[in-house]
Tab-separated table of N, CA and C in Angstrom:
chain	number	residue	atom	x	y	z
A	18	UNK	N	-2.280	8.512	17.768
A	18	UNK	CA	-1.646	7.217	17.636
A	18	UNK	C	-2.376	6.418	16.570
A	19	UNK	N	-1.598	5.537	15.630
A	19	UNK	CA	-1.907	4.560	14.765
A	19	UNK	C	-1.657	3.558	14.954
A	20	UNK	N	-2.697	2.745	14.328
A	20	UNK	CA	-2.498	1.035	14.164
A	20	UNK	C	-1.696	1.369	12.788
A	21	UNK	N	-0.936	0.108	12.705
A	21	UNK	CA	-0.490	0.176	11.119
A	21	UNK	C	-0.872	-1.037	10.871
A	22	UNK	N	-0.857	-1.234	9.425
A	22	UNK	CA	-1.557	-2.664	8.961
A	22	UNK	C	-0.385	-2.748	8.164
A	23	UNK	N	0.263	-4.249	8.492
A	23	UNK	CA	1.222	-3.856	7.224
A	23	UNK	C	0.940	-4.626	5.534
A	24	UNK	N	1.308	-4.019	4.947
A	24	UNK	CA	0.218	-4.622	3.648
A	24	UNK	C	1.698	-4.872	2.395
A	25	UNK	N	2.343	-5.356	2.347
A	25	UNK	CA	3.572	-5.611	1.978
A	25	UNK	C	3.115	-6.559	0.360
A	26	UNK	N	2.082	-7.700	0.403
A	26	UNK	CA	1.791	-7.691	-0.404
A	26	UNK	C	1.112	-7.174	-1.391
A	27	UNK	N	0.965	-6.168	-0.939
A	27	UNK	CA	0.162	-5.128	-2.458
A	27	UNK	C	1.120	-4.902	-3.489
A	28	UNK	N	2.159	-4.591	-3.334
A	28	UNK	CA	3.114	-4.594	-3.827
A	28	UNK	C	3.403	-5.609	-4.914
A	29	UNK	N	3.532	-6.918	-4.228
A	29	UNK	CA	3.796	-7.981	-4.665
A	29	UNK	C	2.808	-8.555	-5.392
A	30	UNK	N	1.417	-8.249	-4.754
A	30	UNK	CA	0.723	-8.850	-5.740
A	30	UNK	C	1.037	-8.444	-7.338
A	31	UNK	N	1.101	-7.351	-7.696
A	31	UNK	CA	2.161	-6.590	-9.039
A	31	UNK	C	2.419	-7.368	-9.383
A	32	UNK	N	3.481	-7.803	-8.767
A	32	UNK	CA	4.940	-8.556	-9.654
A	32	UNK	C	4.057	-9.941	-9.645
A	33	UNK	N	2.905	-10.628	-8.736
A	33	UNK	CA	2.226	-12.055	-9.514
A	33	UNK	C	1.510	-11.982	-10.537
A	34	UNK	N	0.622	-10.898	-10.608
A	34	UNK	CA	-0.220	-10.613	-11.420
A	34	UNK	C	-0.387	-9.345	-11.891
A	35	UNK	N	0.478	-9.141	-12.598
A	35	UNK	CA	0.347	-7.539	-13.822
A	35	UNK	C	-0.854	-7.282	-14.126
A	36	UNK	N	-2.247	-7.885	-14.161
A	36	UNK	CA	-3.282	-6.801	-14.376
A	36	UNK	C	-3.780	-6.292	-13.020
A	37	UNK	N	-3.180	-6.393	-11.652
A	37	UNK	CA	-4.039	-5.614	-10.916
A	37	UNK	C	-5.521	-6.269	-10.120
A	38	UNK	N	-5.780	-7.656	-10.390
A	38	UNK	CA	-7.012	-7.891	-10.048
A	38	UNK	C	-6.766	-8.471	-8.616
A	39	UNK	N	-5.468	-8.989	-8.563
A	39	UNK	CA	-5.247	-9.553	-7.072
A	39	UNK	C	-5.348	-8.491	-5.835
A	40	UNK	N	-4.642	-7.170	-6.798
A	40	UNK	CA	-4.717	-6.237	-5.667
A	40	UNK	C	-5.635	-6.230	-5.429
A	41	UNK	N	-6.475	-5.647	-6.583
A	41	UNK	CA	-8.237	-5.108	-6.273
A	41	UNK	C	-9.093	-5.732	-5.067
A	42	UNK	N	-8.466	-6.900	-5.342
A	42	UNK	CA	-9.198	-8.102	-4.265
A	42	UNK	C	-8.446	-7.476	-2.847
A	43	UNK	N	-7.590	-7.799	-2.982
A	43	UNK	CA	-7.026	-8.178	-1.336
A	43	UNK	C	-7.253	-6.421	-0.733
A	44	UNK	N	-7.473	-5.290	-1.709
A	44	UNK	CA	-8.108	-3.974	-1.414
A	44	UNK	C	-9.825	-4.429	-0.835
A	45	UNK	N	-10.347	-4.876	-1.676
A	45	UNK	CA	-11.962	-5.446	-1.215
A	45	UNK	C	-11.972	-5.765	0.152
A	46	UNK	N	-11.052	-7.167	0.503
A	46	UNK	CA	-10.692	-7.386	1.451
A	46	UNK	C	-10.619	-6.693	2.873
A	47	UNK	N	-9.772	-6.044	2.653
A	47	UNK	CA	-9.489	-4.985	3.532
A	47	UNK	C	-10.357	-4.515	3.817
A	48	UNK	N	-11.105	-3.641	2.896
A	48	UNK	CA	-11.505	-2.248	3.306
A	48	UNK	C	-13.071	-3.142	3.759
A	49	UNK	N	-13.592	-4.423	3.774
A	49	UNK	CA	-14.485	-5.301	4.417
A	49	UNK	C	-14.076	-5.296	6.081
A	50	UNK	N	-13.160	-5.155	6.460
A	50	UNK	CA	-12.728	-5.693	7.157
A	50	UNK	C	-12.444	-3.860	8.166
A	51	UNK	N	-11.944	-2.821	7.346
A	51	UNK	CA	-11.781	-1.386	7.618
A	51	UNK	C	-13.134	-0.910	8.437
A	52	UNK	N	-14.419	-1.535	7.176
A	52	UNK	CA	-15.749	-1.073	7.259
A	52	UNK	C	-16.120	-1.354	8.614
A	53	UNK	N	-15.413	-2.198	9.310
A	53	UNK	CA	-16.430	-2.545	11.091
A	53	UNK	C	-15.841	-1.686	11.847
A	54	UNK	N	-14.832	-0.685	11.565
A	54	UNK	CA	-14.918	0.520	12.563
A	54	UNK	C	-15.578	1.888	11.803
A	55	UNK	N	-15.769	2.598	12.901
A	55	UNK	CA	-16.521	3.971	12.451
A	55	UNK	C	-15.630	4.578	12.352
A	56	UNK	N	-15.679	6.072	11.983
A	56	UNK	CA	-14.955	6.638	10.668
A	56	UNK	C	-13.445	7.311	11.799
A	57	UNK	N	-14.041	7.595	13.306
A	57	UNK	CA	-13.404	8.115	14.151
A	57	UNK	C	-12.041	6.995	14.769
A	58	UNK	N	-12.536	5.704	14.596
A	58	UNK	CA	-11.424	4.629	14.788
A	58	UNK	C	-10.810	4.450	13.489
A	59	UNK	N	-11.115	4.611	12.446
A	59	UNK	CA	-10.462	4.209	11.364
A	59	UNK	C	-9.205	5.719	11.151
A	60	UNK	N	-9.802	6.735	11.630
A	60	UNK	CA	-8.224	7.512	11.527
A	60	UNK	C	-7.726	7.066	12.583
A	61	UNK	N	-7.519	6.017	13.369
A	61	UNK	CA	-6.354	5.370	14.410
A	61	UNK	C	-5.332	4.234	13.870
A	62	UNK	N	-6.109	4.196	11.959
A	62	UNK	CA	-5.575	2.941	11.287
A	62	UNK	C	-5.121	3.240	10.519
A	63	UNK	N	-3.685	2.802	10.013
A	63	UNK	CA	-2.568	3.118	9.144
A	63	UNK	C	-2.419	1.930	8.310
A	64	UNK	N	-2.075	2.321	7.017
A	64	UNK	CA	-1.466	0.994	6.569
A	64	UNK	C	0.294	1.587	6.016
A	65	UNK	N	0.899	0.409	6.022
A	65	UNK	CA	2.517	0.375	5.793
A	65	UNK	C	2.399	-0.298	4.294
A	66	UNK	N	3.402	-0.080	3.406
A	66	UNK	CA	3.591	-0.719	2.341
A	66	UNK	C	5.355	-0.237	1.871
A	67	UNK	N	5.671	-1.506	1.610
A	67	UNK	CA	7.674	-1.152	1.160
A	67	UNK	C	7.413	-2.256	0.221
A	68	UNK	N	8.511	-2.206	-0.661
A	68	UNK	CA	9.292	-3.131	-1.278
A	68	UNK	C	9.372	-4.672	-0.674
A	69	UNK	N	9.078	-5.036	0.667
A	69	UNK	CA	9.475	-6.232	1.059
A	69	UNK	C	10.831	-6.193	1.933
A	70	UNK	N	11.166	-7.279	2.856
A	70	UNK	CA	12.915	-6.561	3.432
A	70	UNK	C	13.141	-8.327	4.223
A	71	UNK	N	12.458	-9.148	3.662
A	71	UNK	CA	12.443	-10.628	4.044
A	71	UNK	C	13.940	-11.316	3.715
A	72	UNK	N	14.222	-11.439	5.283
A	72	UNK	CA	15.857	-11.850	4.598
A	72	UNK	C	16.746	-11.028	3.515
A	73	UNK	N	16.898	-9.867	4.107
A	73	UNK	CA	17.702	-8.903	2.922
A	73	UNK	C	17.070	-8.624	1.623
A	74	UNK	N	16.088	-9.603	1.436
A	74	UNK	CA	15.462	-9.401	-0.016
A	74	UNK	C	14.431	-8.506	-0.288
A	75	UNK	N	14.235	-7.756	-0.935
A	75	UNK	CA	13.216	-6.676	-0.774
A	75	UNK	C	12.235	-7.204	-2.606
A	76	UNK	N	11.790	-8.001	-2.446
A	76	UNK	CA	11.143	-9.266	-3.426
A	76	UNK	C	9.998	-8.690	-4.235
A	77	UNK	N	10.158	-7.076	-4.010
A	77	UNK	CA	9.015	-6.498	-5.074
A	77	UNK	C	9.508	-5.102	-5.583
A	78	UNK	N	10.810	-4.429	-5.203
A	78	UNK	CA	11.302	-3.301	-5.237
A	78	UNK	C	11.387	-2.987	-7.299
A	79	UNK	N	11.006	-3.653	-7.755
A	79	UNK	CA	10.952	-4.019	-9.405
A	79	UNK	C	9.797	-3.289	-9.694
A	80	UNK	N	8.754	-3.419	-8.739
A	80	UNK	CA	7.141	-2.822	-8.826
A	80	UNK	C	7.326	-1.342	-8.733
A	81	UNK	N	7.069	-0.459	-9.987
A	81	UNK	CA	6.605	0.844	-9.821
A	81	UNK	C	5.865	1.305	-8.714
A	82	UNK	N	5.995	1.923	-7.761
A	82	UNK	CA	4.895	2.367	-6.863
A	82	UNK	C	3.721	3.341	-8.004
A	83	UNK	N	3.773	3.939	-9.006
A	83	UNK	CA	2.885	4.314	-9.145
A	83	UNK	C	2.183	3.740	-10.079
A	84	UNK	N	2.185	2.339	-9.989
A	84	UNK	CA	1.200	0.973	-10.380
A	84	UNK	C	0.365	0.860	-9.753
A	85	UNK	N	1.095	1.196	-8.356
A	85	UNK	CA	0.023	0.501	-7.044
A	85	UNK	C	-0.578	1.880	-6.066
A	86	UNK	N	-0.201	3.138	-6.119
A	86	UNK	CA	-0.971	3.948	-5.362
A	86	UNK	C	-2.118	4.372	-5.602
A	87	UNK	N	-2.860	4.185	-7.141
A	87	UNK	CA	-4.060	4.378	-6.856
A	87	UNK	C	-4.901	3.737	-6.319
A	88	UNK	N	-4.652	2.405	-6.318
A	88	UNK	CA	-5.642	1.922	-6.275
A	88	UNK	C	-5.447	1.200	-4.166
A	89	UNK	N	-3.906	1.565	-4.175
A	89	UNK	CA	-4.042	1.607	-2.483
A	89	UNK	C	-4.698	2.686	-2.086
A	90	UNK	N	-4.766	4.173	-2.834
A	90	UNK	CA	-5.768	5.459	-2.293
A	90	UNK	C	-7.162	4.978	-1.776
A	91	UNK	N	-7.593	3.605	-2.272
A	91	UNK	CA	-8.861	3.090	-2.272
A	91	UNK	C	-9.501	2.528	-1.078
A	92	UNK	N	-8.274	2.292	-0.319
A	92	UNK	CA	-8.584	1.726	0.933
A	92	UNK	C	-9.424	2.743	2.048
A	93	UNK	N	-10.195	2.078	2.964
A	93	UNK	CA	-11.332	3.442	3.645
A	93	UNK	C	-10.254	4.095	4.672
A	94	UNK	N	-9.211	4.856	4.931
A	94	UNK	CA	-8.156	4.929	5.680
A	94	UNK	C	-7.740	6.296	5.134
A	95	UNK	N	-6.892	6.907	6.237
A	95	UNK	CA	-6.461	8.110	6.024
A	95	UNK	C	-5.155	8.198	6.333
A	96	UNK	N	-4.354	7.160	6.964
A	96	UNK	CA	-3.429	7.402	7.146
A	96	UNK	C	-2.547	6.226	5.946
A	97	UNK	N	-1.248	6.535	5.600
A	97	UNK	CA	-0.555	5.556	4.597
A	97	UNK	C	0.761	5.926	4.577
A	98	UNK	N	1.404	4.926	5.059
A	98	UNK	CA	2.931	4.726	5.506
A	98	UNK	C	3.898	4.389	4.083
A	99	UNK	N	4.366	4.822	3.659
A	99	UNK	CA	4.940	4.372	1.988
A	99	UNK	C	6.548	4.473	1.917
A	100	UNK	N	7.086	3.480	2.345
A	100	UNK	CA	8.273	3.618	2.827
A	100	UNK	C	9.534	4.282	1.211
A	101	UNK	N	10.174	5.256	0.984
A	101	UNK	CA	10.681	5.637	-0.149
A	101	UNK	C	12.525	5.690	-0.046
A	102	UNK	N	12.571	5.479	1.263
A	102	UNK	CA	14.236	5.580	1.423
A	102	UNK	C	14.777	4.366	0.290
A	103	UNK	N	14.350	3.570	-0.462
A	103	UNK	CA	15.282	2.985	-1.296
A	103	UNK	C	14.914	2.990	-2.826
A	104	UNK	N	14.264	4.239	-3.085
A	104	UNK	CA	12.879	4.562	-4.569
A	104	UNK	C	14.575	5.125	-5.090
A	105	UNK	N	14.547	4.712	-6.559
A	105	UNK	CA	15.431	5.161	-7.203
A	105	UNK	C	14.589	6.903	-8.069
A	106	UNK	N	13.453	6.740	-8.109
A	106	UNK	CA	12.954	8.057	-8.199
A	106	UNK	C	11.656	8.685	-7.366
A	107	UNK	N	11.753	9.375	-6.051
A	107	UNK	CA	11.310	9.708	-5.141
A	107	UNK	C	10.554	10.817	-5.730
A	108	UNK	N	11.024	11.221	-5.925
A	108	UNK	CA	10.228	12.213	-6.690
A	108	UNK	C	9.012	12.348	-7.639
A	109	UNK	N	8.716	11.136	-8.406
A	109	UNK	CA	8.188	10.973	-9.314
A	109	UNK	C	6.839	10.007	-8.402
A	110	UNK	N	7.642	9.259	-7.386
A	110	UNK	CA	6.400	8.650	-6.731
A	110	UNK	C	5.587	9.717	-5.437
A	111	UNK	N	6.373	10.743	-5.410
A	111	UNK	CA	5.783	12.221	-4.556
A	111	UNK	C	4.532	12.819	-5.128
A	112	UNK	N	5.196	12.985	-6.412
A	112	UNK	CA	4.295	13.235	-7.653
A	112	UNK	C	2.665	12.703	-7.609
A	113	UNK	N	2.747	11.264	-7.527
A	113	UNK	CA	1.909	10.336	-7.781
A	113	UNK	C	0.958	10.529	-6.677
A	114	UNK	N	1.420	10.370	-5.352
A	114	UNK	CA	0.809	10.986	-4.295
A	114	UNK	C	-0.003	12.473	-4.047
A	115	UNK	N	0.730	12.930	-4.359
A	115	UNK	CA	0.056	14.506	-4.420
A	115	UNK	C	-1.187	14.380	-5.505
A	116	UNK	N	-1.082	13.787	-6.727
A	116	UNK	CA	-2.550	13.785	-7.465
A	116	UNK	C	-3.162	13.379	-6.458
């Protein structure tokens, strides 16, 4: 069983800030926050990340996912929920994953 964290703005941070530093942060963040369990509770912790789905609006689906998976790989976590049912190329963000 998993916790999921849902992390919806990673995404979004993208579309505020195109160089990436917001993510970096709110990754810091996290994985501060990852660090107070030991390594055996942290595979009980998932994180979620989509496009957004706030009121029909999915307010980051513009954001390449493979902008943002490396540097979500970064988080101390093993599990990662990456929702793709609405990726106009699934494939290419499969791709991205598998590196």
């Amino acid at each position: 069983h998993a916790v999921q964290l849902d992390f919806t703005e990673a995404r979004l941070s993208l579309k505020v800030d195109r160089s990436g530093h917001l993510l970096k942060d709110f990754i810091k963040i996290n994985n501060r926050v990852l660090d107070r369990f030991n390594a055996n509770e942290q595979k009980k912790i998932g994180v979620h990340v989509c496009p957004g789905g706030d009121l029909d609006c999915a307010h980051s689906s513009d954001i390449d996912y493979t902008l943002l998976l490396p540097d979500l790989f970064q988080l101390h976590l093993t599990n990662f929920y990456i929702q793709l049912s609405s990726e106009q190329d699934r494939i290419k963000v499969l791709k991205c994953i598998q590196k």
